[in-house]
Coordinates of C-alpha atoms in Angstrom, one line a residue:
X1 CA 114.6 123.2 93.9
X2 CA 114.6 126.3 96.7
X3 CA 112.0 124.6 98.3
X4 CA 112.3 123.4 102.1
X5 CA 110.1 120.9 104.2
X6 CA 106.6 121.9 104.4
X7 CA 106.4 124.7 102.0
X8 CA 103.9 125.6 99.5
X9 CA 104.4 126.2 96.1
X10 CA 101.7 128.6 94.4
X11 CA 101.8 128.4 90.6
X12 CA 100.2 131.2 88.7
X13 CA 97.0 130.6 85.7
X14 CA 98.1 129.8 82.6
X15 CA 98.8 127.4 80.2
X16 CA 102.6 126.1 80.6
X17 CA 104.8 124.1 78.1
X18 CA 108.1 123.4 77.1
X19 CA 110.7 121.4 78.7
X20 CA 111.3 123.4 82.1
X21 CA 107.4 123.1 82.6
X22 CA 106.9 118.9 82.5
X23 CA 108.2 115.9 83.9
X24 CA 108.6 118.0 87.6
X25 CA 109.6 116.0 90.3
X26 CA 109.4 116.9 94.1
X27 CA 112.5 115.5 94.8
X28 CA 111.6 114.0 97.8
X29 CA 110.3 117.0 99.8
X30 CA 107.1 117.0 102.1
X31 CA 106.5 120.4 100.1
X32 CA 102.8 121.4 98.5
X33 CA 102.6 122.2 94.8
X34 CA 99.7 123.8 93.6
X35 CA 97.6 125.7 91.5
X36 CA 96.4 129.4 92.0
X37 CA 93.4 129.3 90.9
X38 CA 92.3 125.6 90.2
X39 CA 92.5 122.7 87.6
X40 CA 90.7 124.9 85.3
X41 CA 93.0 127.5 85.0
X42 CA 96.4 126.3 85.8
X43 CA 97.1 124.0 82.8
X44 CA 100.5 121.5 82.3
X45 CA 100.2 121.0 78.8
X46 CA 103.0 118.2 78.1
X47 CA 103.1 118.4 74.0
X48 CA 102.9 115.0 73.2
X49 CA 106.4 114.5 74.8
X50 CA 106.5 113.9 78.8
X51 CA 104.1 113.5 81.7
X52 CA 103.7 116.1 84.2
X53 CA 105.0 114.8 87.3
X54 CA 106.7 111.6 88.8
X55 CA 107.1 111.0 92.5
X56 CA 110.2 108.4 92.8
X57 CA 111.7 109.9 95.6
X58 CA 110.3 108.4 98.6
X59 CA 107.6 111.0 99.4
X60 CA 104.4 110.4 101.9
X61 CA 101.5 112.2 101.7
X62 CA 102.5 115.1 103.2
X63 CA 103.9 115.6 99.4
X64 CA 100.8 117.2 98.0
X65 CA 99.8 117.9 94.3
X66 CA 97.0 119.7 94.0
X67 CA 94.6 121.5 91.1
X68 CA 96.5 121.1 87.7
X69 CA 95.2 120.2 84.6
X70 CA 98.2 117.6 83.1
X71 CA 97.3 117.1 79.4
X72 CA 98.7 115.7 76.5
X73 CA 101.2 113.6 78.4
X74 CA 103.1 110.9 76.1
X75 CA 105.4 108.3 77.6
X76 CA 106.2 104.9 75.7
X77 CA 106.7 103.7 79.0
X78 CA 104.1 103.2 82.2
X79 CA 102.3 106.7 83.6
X80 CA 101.3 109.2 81.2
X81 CA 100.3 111.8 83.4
X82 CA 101.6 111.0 86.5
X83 CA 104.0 108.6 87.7
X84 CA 105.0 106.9 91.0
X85 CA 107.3 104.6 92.3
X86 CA 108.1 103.8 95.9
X87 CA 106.0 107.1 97.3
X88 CA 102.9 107.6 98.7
X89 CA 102.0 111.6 97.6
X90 CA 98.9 113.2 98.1
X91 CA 97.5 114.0 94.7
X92 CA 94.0 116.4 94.5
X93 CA 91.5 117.7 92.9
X94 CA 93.3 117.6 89.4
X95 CA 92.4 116.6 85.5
X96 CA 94.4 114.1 83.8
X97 CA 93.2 114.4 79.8
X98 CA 94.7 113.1 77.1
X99 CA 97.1 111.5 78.0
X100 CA 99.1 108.2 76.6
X101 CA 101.3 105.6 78.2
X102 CA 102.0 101.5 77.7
X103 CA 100.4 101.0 81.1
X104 CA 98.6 103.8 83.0
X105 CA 97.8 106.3 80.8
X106 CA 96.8 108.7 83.2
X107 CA 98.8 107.9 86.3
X108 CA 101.1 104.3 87.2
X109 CA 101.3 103.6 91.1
X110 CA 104.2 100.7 91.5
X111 CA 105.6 99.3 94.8
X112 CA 104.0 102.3 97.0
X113 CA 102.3 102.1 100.2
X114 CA 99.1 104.8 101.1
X115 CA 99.3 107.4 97.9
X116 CA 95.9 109.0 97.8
X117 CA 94.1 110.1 94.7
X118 CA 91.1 112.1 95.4
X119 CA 88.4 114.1 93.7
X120 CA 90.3 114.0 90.3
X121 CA 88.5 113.7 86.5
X122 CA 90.3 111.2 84.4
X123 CA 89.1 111.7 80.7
X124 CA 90.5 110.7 77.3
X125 CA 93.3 109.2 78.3
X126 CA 94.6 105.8 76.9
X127 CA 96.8 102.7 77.6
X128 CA 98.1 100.5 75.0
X129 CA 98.7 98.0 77.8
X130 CA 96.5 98.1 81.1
X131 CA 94.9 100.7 83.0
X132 CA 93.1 103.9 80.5
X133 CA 93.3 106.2 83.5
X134 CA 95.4 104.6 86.3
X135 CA 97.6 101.7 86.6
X136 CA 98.3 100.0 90.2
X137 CA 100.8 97.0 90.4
X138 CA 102.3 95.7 93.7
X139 CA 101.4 98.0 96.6
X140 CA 99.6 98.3 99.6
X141 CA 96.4 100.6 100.7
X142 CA 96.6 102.8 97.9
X143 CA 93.1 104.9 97.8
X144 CA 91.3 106.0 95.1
X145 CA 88.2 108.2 96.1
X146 CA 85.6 111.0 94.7
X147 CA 87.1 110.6 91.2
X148 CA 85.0 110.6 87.9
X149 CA 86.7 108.3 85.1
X150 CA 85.0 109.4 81.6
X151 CA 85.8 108.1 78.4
X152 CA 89.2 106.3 79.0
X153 CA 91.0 103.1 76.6
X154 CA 92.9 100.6 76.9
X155 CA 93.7 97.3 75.6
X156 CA 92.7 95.8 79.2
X157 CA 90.9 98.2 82.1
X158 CA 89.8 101.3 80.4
X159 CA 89.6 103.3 83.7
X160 CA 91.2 100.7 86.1
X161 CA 93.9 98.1 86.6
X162 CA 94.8 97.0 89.9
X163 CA 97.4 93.8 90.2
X164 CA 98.4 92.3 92.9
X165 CA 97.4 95.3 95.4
X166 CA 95.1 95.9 97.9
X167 CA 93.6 99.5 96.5
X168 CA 90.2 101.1 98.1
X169 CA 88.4 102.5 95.4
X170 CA 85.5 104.5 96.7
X171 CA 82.7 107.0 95.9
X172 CA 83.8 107.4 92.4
X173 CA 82.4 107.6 88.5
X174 CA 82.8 105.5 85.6
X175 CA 81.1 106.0 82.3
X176 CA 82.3 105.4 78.6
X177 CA 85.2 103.7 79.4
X178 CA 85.9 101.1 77.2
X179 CA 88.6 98.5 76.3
X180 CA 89.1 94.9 74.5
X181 CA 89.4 93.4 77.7
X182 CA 87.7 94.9 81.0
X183 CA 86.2 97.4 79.6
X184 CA 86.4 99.6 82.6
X185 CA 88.2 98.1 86.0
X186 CA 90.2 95.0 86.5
X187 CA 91.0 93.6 89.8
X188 CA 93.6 90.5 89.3
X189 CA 95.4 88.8 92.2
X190 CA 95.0 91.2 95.0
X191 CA 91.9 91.8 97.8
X192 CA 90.4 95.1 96.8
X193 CA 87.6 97.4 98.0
X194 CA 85.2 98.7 95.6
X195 CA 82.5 101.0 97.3
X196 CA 79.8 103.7 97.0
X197 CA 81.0 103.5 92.9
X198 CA 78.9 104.1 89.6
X199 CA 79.4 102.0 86.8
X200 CA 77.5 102.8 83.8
X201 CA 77.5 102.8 79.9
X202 CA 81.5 100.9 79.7
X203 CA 82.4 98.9 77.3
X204 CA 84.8 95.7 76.3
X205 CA 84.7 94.8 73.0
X206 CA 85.9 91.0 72.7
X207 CA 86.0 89.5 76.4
X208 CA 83.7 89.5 79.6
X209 CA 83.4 92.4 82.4
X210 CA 82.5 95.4 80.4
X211 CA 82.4 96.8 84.0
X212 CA 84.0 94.5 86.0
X213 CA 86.4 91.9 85.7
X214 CA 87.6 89.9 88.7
X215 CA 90.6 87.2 87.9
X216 CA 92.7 84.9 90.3
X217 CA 92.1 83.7 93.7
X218 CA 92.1 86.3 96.2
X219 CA 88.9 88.5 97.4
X220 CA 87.5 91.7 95.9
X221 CA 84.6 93.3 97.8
X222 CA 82.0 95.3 96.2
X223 CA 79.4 97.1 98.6
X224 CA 76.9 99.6 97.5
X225 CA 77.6 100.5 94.0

């Protein structure tokens, strides 16, 4: 709350919890937040009750998260770990594990334009809904790059759910994602990119596109994966 435009935030290693420590928003500011020493040593452990952060008030991507670990996120709602909503922030080189929500169990990205994800893990996390790992509904040029997605669920998408968006989705992972529909991305109504990806050893358990189901109309392109 002391912070002003373009500073940076330097959180010591630990392992933080309780409610002064989880559901942090930037509040709008074109500030850095990140960790002193990496994903693996700064831990947001969320108790089963919260996500980490949400982005909901109009930030770019000069709003940076970078190297947390966010685990054990809960919300009954959409993004477990993370959520946005009408920003575009700059999250980096971060874990998102364990983590529950209806739709986006790791992260939800709604009615944004440009928010980067890059060189993240998603593991463990789980949607009752759409999306295991991240959930993307109506926005534009969100990117999605040098990520690894291991071992996410979900009712449809284990790793992946992109409506009615144009996402790039490039250099990253998938493996052991699994779900009863899609087992690990889902592309429906929107002209995506897929490139440069692995997709190996996902699963869906009732319906086609244990690694990759296309639905609707519009165009997804897939090149070199």
């Amino acid at each position: 709350a002391a912070a002003n435009t373009g500073d940076t935030i330097v959180v010591a290693n630990g392992t933080w919890t309780g409610s002064g420590f989880k559901n942090l928003s930037f509040q709008g500011m074109a500030i850095t937040v990140e960790s002193a020493g990496g994903a693996a040593n700064c831990i947001i452990d969320c108790e089963n009750d919260g996500r980490g952060f949400q982005f909901t008030g109009h930030e770019d991507r000069n709003s940076v998260l970078r190297g947390f670990t966010i685990l054990n996120a809960y919300i009954e709602d959409i993004g477990g770990g993370i959520f946005v909503q009408e920003a575009s922030p700059t999250i980096v080189d971060c874990v998102i594990e364990g983590s529950y929500a209806w739709q986006g169990g790791g992260i939800a990205v709604v009615e944004t334009d440009n928010a980067l994800v890059s060189n993240c893990l998603f593991t463990g996390n789980y949607a009752d809904g759409d999306g295991g790992a991240i959930y993307i509904d109506y926005s534009n040029s969100p990117v999605i790059s040098d990520c690894v997605f291991d071992n996410n669920g979900a009712q449809s998408a284990g790793a992946i759910a992109v409506y009615s968006a144009d996402c790039l989705v490039i250099n990253c992972l998938f493996t052991g994602n699994s779900a009863e529909s899609a087992g690990c991305l889902r592309f429906e109504y929107n002209f995506s990119s897929l490139i440069n990806c692995t997709i190996v050893d996902n699963e869906s358990y009732m319906d086609p596109g244990g690694g990759l189901y296309v639905y609707g109309d519009e165009q997804v392109n897939v090149t070199n994966c």
